[in-house]
């Protein structure tokens, strides 16, 4: 759906899941727990979709999982669109439509990493990203 690049090596998926599970364990507020649970489910789903099943997703229980999946859909779709929009506003990104990222754009170093992956001027991309963050609805 988001057209994310397949990662290599397969251990990347295990490392992301371990990281997300640790963050989920340390979450204290309900919003943090919701966000981190969505990250765990996203990591499992992405690994399965990319051909590296790590774990099975829990059986869907609407009462328990609907808020998590709704949050996950909004969170990652907003991030994905943020990066495409930021790239479109950069003068040197003729292939902005190929930018497909979901890392947290609230962190400046992530903006630089995305710019480097897509051969966009990192200074301009960071400037555009910082301005866009002022008005873009991002979920933690």
JSON list of C-alpha atoms in Angstrom, two decimals:
[
{"chain": "A", "resi": 1, "resn": "UNK", "atom": "CA", "xyz": [0.00, 0.00, 0.00]},
{"chain": "A", "resi": 2, "resn": "UNK", "atom": "CA", "xyz": [2.77, 2.47, 0.90]},
{"chain": "A", "resi": 3, "resn": "UNK", "atom": "CA", "xyz": [5.22, 1.02, -1.61]},
{"chain": "A", "resi": 4, "resn": "UNK", "atom": "CA", "xyz": [8.08, 0.88, 0.90]},
{"chain": "A", "resi": 5, "resn": "UNK", "atom": "CA", "xyz": [11.43, -0.47, -0.21]},
{"chain": "A", "resi": 6, "resn": "UNK", "atom": "CA", "xyz": [12.25, -4.02, 0.81]},
{"chain": "A", "resi": 7, "resn": "UNK", "atom": "CA", "xyz": [15.03, -4.06, 3.39]},
{"chain": "A", "resi": 8, "resn": "UNK", "atom": "CA", "xyz": [18.14, -6.15, 3.38]},
{"chain": "A", "resi": 9, "resn": "UNK", "atom": "CA", "xyz": [19.43, -8.19, 5.11]},
{"chain": "A", "resi": 10, "resn": "UNK", "atom": "CA", "xyz": [16.49, -10.04, 6.68]},
{"chain": "A", "resi": 11, "resn": "UNK", "atom": "CA", "xyz": [18.00, -9.37, 10.12]},
{"chain": "A", "resi": 12, "resn": "UNK", "atom": "CA", "xyz": [16.88, -5.74, 9.63]},
{"chain": "A", "resi": 13, "resn": "UNK", "atom": "CA", "xyz": [13.28, -6.83, 10.28]},
{"chain": "A", "resi": 14, "resn": "UNK", "atom": "CA", "xyz": [14.21, -8.72, 13.45]},
{"chain": "A", "resi": 15, "resn": "UNK", "atom": "CA", "xyz": [16.19, -5.74, 14.75]},
{"chain": "A", "resi": 16, "resn": "UNK", "atom": "CA", "xyz": [13.29, -3.35, 14.11]},
{"chain": "A", "resi": 17, "resn": "UNK", "atom": "CA", "xyz": [10.84, -5.66, 15.86]},
{"chain": "A", "resi": 18, "resn": "UNK", "atom": "CA", "xyz": [13.16, -6.05, 18.86]},
{"chain": "A", "resi": 19, "resn": "UNK", "atom": "CA", "xyz": [13.52, -2.27, 19.05]},
{"chain": "A", "resi": 20, "resn": "UNK", "atom": "CA", "xyz": [9.77, -1.70, 18.84]},
{"chain": "A", "resi": 21, "resn": "UNK", "atom": "CA", "xyz": [9.03, -4.36, 21.45]},
{"chain": "A", "resi": 22, "resn": "UNK", "atom": "CA", "xyz": [11.50, -2.73, 23.83]},
{"chain": "A", "resi": 23, "resn": "UNK", "atom": "CA", "xyz": [9.90, 0.68, 23.26]},
{"chain": "A", "resi": 24, "resn": "UNK", "atom": "CA", "xyz": [6.47, -0.87, 23.87]},
{"chain": "A", "resi": 25, "resn": "UNK", "atom": "CA", "xyz": [7.65, -2.35, 27.17]},
{"chain": "A", "resi": 26, "resn": "UNK", "atom": "CA", "xyz": [8.94, 1.04, 28.38]},
{"chain": "A", "resi": 27, "resn": "UNK", "atom": "CA", "xyz": [5.86, 3.03, 27.29]},
{"chain": "A", "resi": 28, "resn": "UNK", "atom": "CA", "xyz": [4.06, 4.52, 30.26]},
{"chain": "A", "resi": 29, "resn": "UNK", "atom": "CA", "xyz": [1.16, 6.65, 29.05]},
{"chain": "A", "resi": 30, "resn": "UNK", "atom": "CA", "xyz": [-1.86, 5.32, 27.15]},
{"chain": "A", "resi": 31, "resn": "UNK", "atom": "CA", "xyz": [-0.85, 7.33, 24.05]},
{"chain": "A", "resi": 32, "resn": "UNK", "atom": "CA", "xyz": [2.70, 5.95, 24.17]},
{"chain": "A", "resi": 33, "resn": "UNK", "atom": "CA", "xyz": [1.36, 2.42, 24.53]},
{"chain": "A", "resi": 34, "resn": "UNK", "atom": "CA", "xyz": [-1.04, 2.92, 21.60]},
{"chain": "A", "resi": 35, "resn": "UNK", "atom": "CA", "xyz": [1.74, 4.36, 19.44]},
{"chain": "A", "resi": 36, "resn": "UNK", "atom": "CA", "xyz": [4.26, 1.67, 20.32]},
{"chain": "A", "resi": 37, "resn": "UNK", "atom": "CA", "xyz": [1.71, -1.12, 19.88]},
{"chain": "A", "resi": 38, "resn": "UNK", "atom": "CA", "xyz": [0.95, 0.22, 16.41]},
{"chain": "A", "resi": 39, "resn": "UNK", "atom": "CA", "xyz": [4.70, 0.22, 15.68]},
{"chain": "A", "resi": 40, "resn": "UNK", "atom": "CA", "xyz": [4.99, -3.42, 16.76]},
{"chain": "A", "resi": 41, "resn": "UNK", "atom": "CA", "xyz": [2.06, -4.47, 14.57]},
{"chain": "A", "resi": 42, "resn": "UNK", "atom": "CA", "xyz": [3.46, -2.43, 11.68]},
{"chain": "A", "resi": 43, "resn": "UNK", "atom": "CA", "xyz": [6.86, -4.14, 12.04]},
{"chain": "A", "resi": 44, "resn": "UNK", "atom": "CA", "xyz": [5.28, -7.58, 12.03]},
{"chain": "A", "resi": 45, "resn": "UNK", "atom": "CA", "xyz": [3.02, -6.72, 9.08]},
{"chain": "A", "resi": 46, "resn": "UNK", "atom": "CA", "xyz": [5.84, -5.20, 7.06]},
{"chain": "A", "resi": 47, "resn": "UNK", "atom": "CA", "xyz": [8.10, -8.20, 7.61]},
{"chain": "A", "resi": 48, "resn": "UNK", "atom": "CA", "xyz": [5.32, -10.57, 6.52]},
{"chain": "A", "resi": 49, "resn": "UNK", "atom": "CA", "xyz": [4.49, -8.45, 3.46]},
{"chain": "A", "resi": 50, "resn": "UNK", "atom": "CA", "xyz": [8.17, -8.34, 2.46]},
{"chain": "A", "resi": 51, "resn": "UNK", "atom": "CA", "xyz": [8.49, -12.12, 2.77]},
{"chain": "A", "resi": 52, "resn": "UNK", "atom": "CA", "xyz": [10.18, -12.38, 6.16]},
{"chain": "A", "resi": 53, "resn": "UNK", "atom": "CA", "xyz": [7.50, -13.59, 8.60]},
{"chain": "A", "resi": 54, "resn": "UNK", "atom": "CA", "xyz": [8.79, -13.08, 12.13]},
{"chain": "A", "resi": 55, "resn": "UNK", "atom": "CA", "xyz": [5.63, -13.68, 14.13]},
{"chain": "A", "resi": 56, "resn": "UNK", "atom": "CA", "xyz": [1.95, -14.07, 13.50]},
{"chain": "A", "resi": 57, "resn": "UNK", "atom": "CA", "xyz": [-0.26, -11.08, 13.97]},
{"chain": "A", "resi": 58, "resn": "UNK", "atom": "CA", "xyz": [-2.71, -11.56, 16.83]},
{"chain": "A", "resi": 59, "resn": "UNK", "atom": "CA", "xyz": [-6.22, -12.53, 15.76]},
{"chain": "A", "resi": 60, "resn": "UNK", "atom": "CA", "xyz": [-8.16, -9.36, 15.06]},
{"chain": "A", "resi": 61, "resn": "UNK", "atom": "CA", "xyz": [-10.43, -8.38, 17.92]},
{"chain": "A", "resi": 62, "resn": "UNK", "atom": "CA", "xyz": [-12.31, -5.19, 16.93]},
{"chain": "A", "resi": 63, "resn": "UNK", "atom": "CA", "xyz": [-12.75, -4.04, 20.52]},
{"chain": "A", "resi": 64, "resn": "UNK", "atom": "CA", "xyz": [-9.01, -4.27, 21.25]},
{"chain": "A", "resi": 65, "resn": "UNK", "atom": "CA", "xyz": [-7.37, -3.75, 17.88]},
{"chain": "A", "resi": 66, "resn": "UNK", "atom": "CA", "xyz": [-9.49, -1.24, 15.98]},
{"chain": "A", "resi": 67, "resn": "UNK", "atom": "CA", "xyz": [-7.99, 1.80, 17.79]},
{"chain": "A", "resi": 68, "resn": "UNK", "atom": "CA", "xyz": [-4.46, 0.46, 17.24]},
{"chain": "A", "resi": 69, "resn": "UNK", "atom": "CA", "xyz": [-4.96, -0.24, 13.53]},
{"chain": "A", "resi": 70, "resn": "UNK", "atom": "CA", "xyz": [-6.74, 3.08, 12.97]},
{"chain": "A", "resi": 71, "resn": "UNK", "atom": "CA", "xyz": [-3.88, 4.90, 14.71]},
{"chain": "A", "resi": 72, "resn": "UNK", "atom": "CA", "xyz": [-1.30, 2.93, 12.72]},
{"chain": "A", "resi": 73, "resn": "UNK", "atom": "CA", "xyz": [-2.99, 3.70, 9.41]},
{"chain": "A", "resi": 74, "resn": "UNK", "atom": "CA", "xyz": [-3.18, 7.41, 10.19]},
{"chain": "A", "resi": 75, "resn": "UNK", "atom": "CA", "xyz": [0.34, 7.63, 11.59]},
{"chain": "A", "resi": 76, "resn": "UNK", "atom": "CA", "xyz": [2.15, 5.95, 8.72]},
{"chain": "A", "resi": 77, "resn": "UNK", "atom": "CA", "xyz": [0.01, 7.44, 5.97]},
{"chain": "A", "resi": 78, "resn": "UNK", "atom": "CA", "xyz": [0.64, 10.95, 7.33]},
{"chain": "A", "resi": 79, "resn": "UNK", "atom": "CA", "xyz": [4.39, 10.30, 7.50]},
{"chain": "A", "resi": 80, "resn": "UNK", "atom": "CA", "xyz": [4.46, 8.81, 4.00]},
{"chain": "A", "resi": 81, "resn": "UNK", "atom": "CA", "xyz": [2.60, 11.82, 2.58]},
{"chain": "A", "resi": 82, "resn": "UNK", "atom": "CA", "xyz": [4.77, 14.24, 4.57]},
{"chain": "A", "resi": 83, "resn": "UNK", "atom": "CA", "xyz": [7.92, 13.00, 2.85]},
{"chain": "A", "resi": 84, "resn": "UNK", "atom": "CA", "xyz": [6.37, 13.08, -0.62]},
{"chain": "A", "resi": 85, "resn": "UNK", "atom": "CA", "xyz": [5.12, 16.62, -0.02]},
{"chain": "A", "resi": 86, "resn": "UNK", "atom": "CA", "xyz": [8.48, 17.78, 1.35]},
{"chain": "A", "resi": 87, "resn": "UNK", "atom": "CA", "xyz": [10.27, 16.30, -1.66]},
{"chain": "A", "resi": 88, "resn": "UNK", "atom": "CA", "xyz": [7.78, 17.95, -4.04]},
{"chain": "A", "resi": 89, "resn": "UNK", "atom": "CA", "xyz": [8.62, 21.35, -2.52]},
{"chain": "A", "resi": 90, "resn": "UNK", "atom": "CA", "xyz": [12.35, 20.82, -3.04]},
{"chain": "A", "resi": 91, "resn": "UNK", "atom": "CA", "xyz": [13.73, 22.27, -6.26]},
{"chain": "A", "resi": 92, "resn": "UNK", "atom": "CA", "xyz": [16.16, 19.43, -6.86]},
{"chain": "A", "resi": 93, "resn": "UNK", "atom": "CA", "xyz": [13.81, 16.46, -6.38]},
{"chain": "A", "resi": 94, "resn": "UNK", "atom": "CA", "xyz": [12.45, 15.69, -9.86]},
{"chain": "A", "resi": 95, "resn": "UNK", "atom": "CA", "xyz": [11.38, 12.21, -8.75]},
{"chain": "A", "resi": 96, "resn": "UNK", "atom": "CA", "xyz": [9.54, 13.21, -5.59]},
{"chain": "A", "resi": 97, "resn": "UNK", "atom": "CA", "xyz": [6.88, 10.63, -6.44]},
{"chain": "A", "resi": 98, "resn": "UNK", "atom": "CA", "xyz": [9.44, 7.88, -5.73]},
{"chain": "A", "resi": 99, "resn": "UNK", "atom": "CA", "xyz": [9.94, 9.04, -2.14]},
{"chain": "A", "resi": 100, "resn": "UNK", "atom": "CA", "xyz": [8.28, 6.46, 0.10]},
{"chain": "A", "resi": 101, "resn": "UNK", "atom": "CA", "xyz": [9.34, 6.75, 3.71]},
{"chain": "A", "resi": 102, "resn": "UNK", "atom": "CA", "xyz": [7.68, 6.34, 7.11]},
{"chain": "A", "resi": 103, "resn": "UNK", "atom": "CA", "xyz": [10.48, 7.13, 9.58]},
{"chain": "A", "resi": 104, "resn": "UNK", "atom": "CA", "xyz": [9.68, 9.80, 12.16]},
{"chain": "A", "resi": 105, "resn": "UNK", "atom": "CA", "xyz": [10.03, 13.21, 10.45]},
{"chain": "A", "resi": 106, "resn": "UNK", "atom": "CA", "xyz": [10.02, 15.00, 13.80]},
{"chain": "A", "resi": 107, "resn": "UNK", "atom": "CA", "xyz": [13.74, 14.21, 14.05]},
{"chain": "A", "resi": 108, "resn": "UNK", "atom": "CA", "xyz": [16.11, 16.36, 11.97]},
{"chain": "A", "resi": 109, "resn": "UNK", "atom": "CA", "xyz": [18.62, 13.57, 11.42]},
{"chain": "A", "resi": 110, "resn": "UNK", "atom": "CA", "xyz": [15.84, 11.44, 9.87]},
{"chain": "A", "resi": 111, "resn": "UNK", "atom": "CA", "xyz": [15.16, 14.21, 7.35]},
{"chain": "A", "resi": 112, "resn": "UNK", "atom": "CA", "xyz": [18.85, 14.15, 6.41]},
{"chain": "A", "resi": 113, "resn": "UNK", "atom": "CA", "xyz": [18.85, 10.35, 6.08]},
{"chain": "A", "resi": 114, "resn": "UNK", "atom": "CA", "xyz": [15.80, 10.40, 3.81]},
{"chain": "A", "resi": 115, "resn": "UNK", "atom": "CA", "xyz": [17.33, 13.17, 1.68]},
{"chain": "A", "resi": 116, "resn": "UNK", "atom": "CA", "xyz": [20.51, 11.14, 1.26]},
{"chain": "A", "resi": 117, "resn": "UNK", "atom": "CA", "xyz": [18.60, 7.99, 0.28]},
{"chain": "A", "resi": 118, "resn": "UNK", "atom": "CA", "xyz": [16.74, 9.90, -2.42]},
{"chain": "A", "resi": 119, "resn": "UNK", "atom": "CA", "xyz": [19.59, 12.12, -3.65]},
{"chain": "A", "resi": 120, "resn": "UNK", "atom": "CA", "xyz": [17.92, 15.32, -2.51]},
{"chain": "A", "resi": 121, "resn": "UNK", "atom": "CA", "xyz": [19.92, 18.28, -1.19]},
{"chain": "A", "resi": 122, "resn": "UNK", "atom": "CA", "xyz": [19.87, 17.61, 2.57]},
{"chain": "A", "resi": 123, "resn": "UNK", "atom": "CA", "xyz": [20.04, 21.29, 3.53]},
{"chain": "A", "resi": 124, "resn": "UNK", "atom": "CA", "xyz": [17.02, 22.19, 1.39]},
{"chain": "A", "resi": 125, "resn": "UNK", "atom": "CA", "xyz": [15.09, 19.05, 2.39]},
{"chain": "A", "resi": 126, "resn": "UNK", "atom": "CA", "xyz": [15.69, 19.74, 6.08]},
{"chain": "A", "resi": 127, "resn": "UNK", "atom": "CA", "xyz": [14.62, 23.39, 5.65]},
{"chain": "A", "resi": 128, "resn": "UNK", "atom": "CA", "xyz": [11.44, 22.37, 3.82]},
{"chain": "A", "resi": 129, "resn": "UNK", "atom": "CA", "xyz": [10.76, 19.58, 6.33]},
{"chain": "A", "resi": 130, "resn": "UNK", "atom": "CA", "xyz": [11.09, 21.90, 9.32]},
{"chain": "A", "resi": 131, "resn": "UNK", "atom": "CA", "xyz": [8.63, 24.35, 7.80]},
{"chain": "A", "resi": 132, "resn": "UNK", "atom": "CA", "xyz": [6.23, 21.60, 6.86]},
{"chain": "A", "resi": 133, "resn": "UNK", "atom": "CA", "xyz": [6.34, 20.15, 10.39]},
{"chain": "A", "resi": 134, "resn": "UNK", "atom": "CA", "xyz": [4.79, 23.39, 11.70]},
{"chain": "A", "resi": 135, "resn": "UNK", "atom": "CA", "xyz": [1.54, 22.68, 9.88]},
{"chain": "A", "resi": 136, "resn": "UNK", "atom": "CA", "xyz": [1.57, 18.95, 9.14]},
{"chain": "A", "resi": 137, "resn": "UNK", "atom": "CA", "xyz": [-0.41, 16.74, 11.50]},
{"chain": "A", "resi": 138, "resn": "UNK", "atom": "CA", "xyz": [2.07, 14.13, 12.72]},
{"chain": "A", "resi": 139, "resn": "UNK", "atom": "CA", "xyz": [1.30, 11.45, 15.28]},
{"chain": "A", "resi": 140, "resn": "UNK", "atom": "CA", "xyz": [4.00, 10.36, 17.73]}
]
